[in-house]
Short mmCIF file of C-alpha atoms in Angstrom, two decimals:
data_model
loop_
_atom_site.label_atom_id
_atom_site.label_comp_id
_atom_site.label_asym_id
_atom_site.label_seq_id
_atom_site.Cartn_x
_atom_site.Cartn_y
_atom_site.Cartn_z
CA UNK A 1 -112.47 -71.03 -52.20
CA UNK A 2 -112.00 -67.36 -52.91
CA UNK A 3 -110.41 -65.10 -49.87
CA UNK A 4 -112.63 -61.54 -49.26
CA UNK A 5 -109.67 -60.18 -50.98
CA UNK A 6 -110.14 -61.89 -53.81
CA UNK A 7 -113.74 -61.44 -53.84
CA UNK A 8 -113.25 -57.67 -53.30
CA UNK A 9 -110.39 -57.39 -56.26
CA UNK A 10 -112.83 -59.34 -58.99
CA UNK A 11 -115.86 -57.02 -57.67
CA UNK A 12 -113.35 -54.07 -58.69
CA UNK A 13 -112.66 -55.42 -61.89
CA UNK A 14 -116.04 -56.23 -62.88
CA UNK A 15 -116.36 -52.05 -62.16
CA UNK A 16 -113.61 -51.46 -64.57
CA UNK A 17 -115.11 -53.57 -67.17
CA UNK A 18 -118.91 -52.23 -66.79
CA UNK A 19 -117.51 -48.52 -66.67
CA UNK A 20 -114.49 -48.34 -69.65
CA UNK A 21 -114.56 -45.06 -69.22
CA UNK A 22 -113.13 -45.06 -65.81
CA UNK A 23 -110.73 -48.12 -66.47
CA UNK A 24 -107.99 -45.98 -68.23
CA UNK A 25 -107.88 -43.60 -65.43
CA UNK A 26 -108.11 -46.45 -62.79
CA UNK A 27 -105.00 -48.30 -63.97
CA UNK A 28 -103.04 -45.59 -64.60
CA UNK A 29 -99.79 -46.26 -63.51
CA UNK A 30 -99.04 -42.81 -62.46
CA UNK A 31 -102.06 -42.53 -60.41
CA UNK A 32 -101.37 -41.28 -56.50
CA UNK A 33 -103.84 -41.16 -53.82
CA UNK A 34 -103.86 -39.49 -50.85
CA UNK A 35 -105.96 -41.38 -48.45
CA UNK A 36 -107.54 -40.20 -44.98
CA UNK A 37 -106.90 -42.55 -42.10
CA UNK A 38 -109.40 -41.70 -39.10
CA UNK A 39 -113.15 -42.24 -40.62
CA UNK A 40 -112.03 -43.86 -43.80
CA UNK A 41 -109.58 -46.40 -43.87
CA UNK A 42 -110.88 -46.91 -40.16
CA UNK A 43 -113.85 -46.02 -37.94
CA UNK A 44 -113.02 -42.79 -36.44
CA UNK A 45 -111.87 -43.09 -32.80
CA UNK A 46 -109.03 -40.95 -32.32
CA UNK A 47 -106.34 -41.11 -30.51
CA UNK A 48 -107.14 -44.83 -30.52
CA UNK A 49 -107.53 -46.67 -33.93
CA UNK A 50 -110.95 -47.35 -34.96
CA UNK A 51 -112.36 -51.13 -36.79
CA UNK A 52 -111.21 -51.00 -40.58
CA UNK A 53 -113.21 -49.82 -43.47
CA UNK A 54 -112.61 -53.32 -45.47
CA UNK A 55 -114.44 -51.84 -48.80
CA UNK A 56 -111.94 -48.81 -48.76
CA UNK A 57 -108.98 -51.42 -47.66
CA UNK A 58 -109.88 -53.61 -50.61
CA UNK A 59 -110.38 -50.27 -52.81
CA UNK A 60 -107.34 -49.11 -52.41
CA UNK A 61 -105.31 -52.77 -52.24
CA UNK A 62 -106.89 -53.20 -55.87
CA UNK A 63 -105.78 -49.81 -56.79
CA UNK A 64 -102.09 -50.29 -55.57
CA UNK A 65 -102.15 -53.78 -57.76
CA UNK A 66 -102.79 -51.70 -60.57
CA UNK A 67 -99.68 -49.10 -60.42
CA UNK A 68 -101.52 -46.47 -58.03
CA UNK A 69 -99.41 -45.37 -54.94
CA UNK A 70 -100.99 -44.38 -52.07
CA UNK A 71 -100.14 -41.17 -49.71
CA UNK A 72 -101.43 -41.52 -46.23
CA UNK A 73 -103.03 -38.05 -45.49
CA UNK A 74 -103.46 -37.85 -41.40
CA UNK A 75 -103.06 -35.19 -38.79
CA UNK A 76 -101.29 -37.70 -36.65
CA UNK A 77 -97.99 -36.89 -36.02
CA UNK A 78 -95.30 -38.86 -33.90
CA UNK A 79 -96.45 -42.44 -32.23
CA UNK A 80 -99.64 -42.11 -33.54
CA UNK A 81 -98.83 -41.89 -36.71
CA UNK A 82 -96.06 -44.74 -36.39
CA UNK A 83 -99.13 -46.49 -35.35
CA UNK A 84 -101.29 -45.71 -38.35
CA UNK A 85 -98.63 -46.39 -40.74
CA UNK A 86 -97.71 -49.81 -38.98
CA UNK A 87 -101.76 -50.82 -38.99
CA UNK A 88 -101.73 -50.23 -42.45
CA UNK A 89 -99.15 -52.33 -43.39
CA UNK A 90 -100.47 -55.05 -41.84
CA UNK A 91 -103.89 -54.46 -43.75
CA UNK A 92 -101.69 -54.54 -46.80
CA UNK A 93 -101.48 -50.94 -47.55
CA UNK A 94 -98.14 -49.35 -48.84
#
């Protein structure tokens, strides 16, 4: 049985096949994405960390598997930044 992440990846692959004009950009090995944390990767609950936005997480994971690099874009600093980085790593985002 496929995992949630595998199902999401298959859905994104189908999206890329359907929209071939976007596929080249999506699979660009030099792509860099700046991804906001609060309100994008997770529900906005600052200074706490909200519930994960699984749709966005799966999309970023899929883009990374196709060579894209992700930059965590956040106003968090110090310990709160470290918490966000650890949270991303624990959710398969690097």
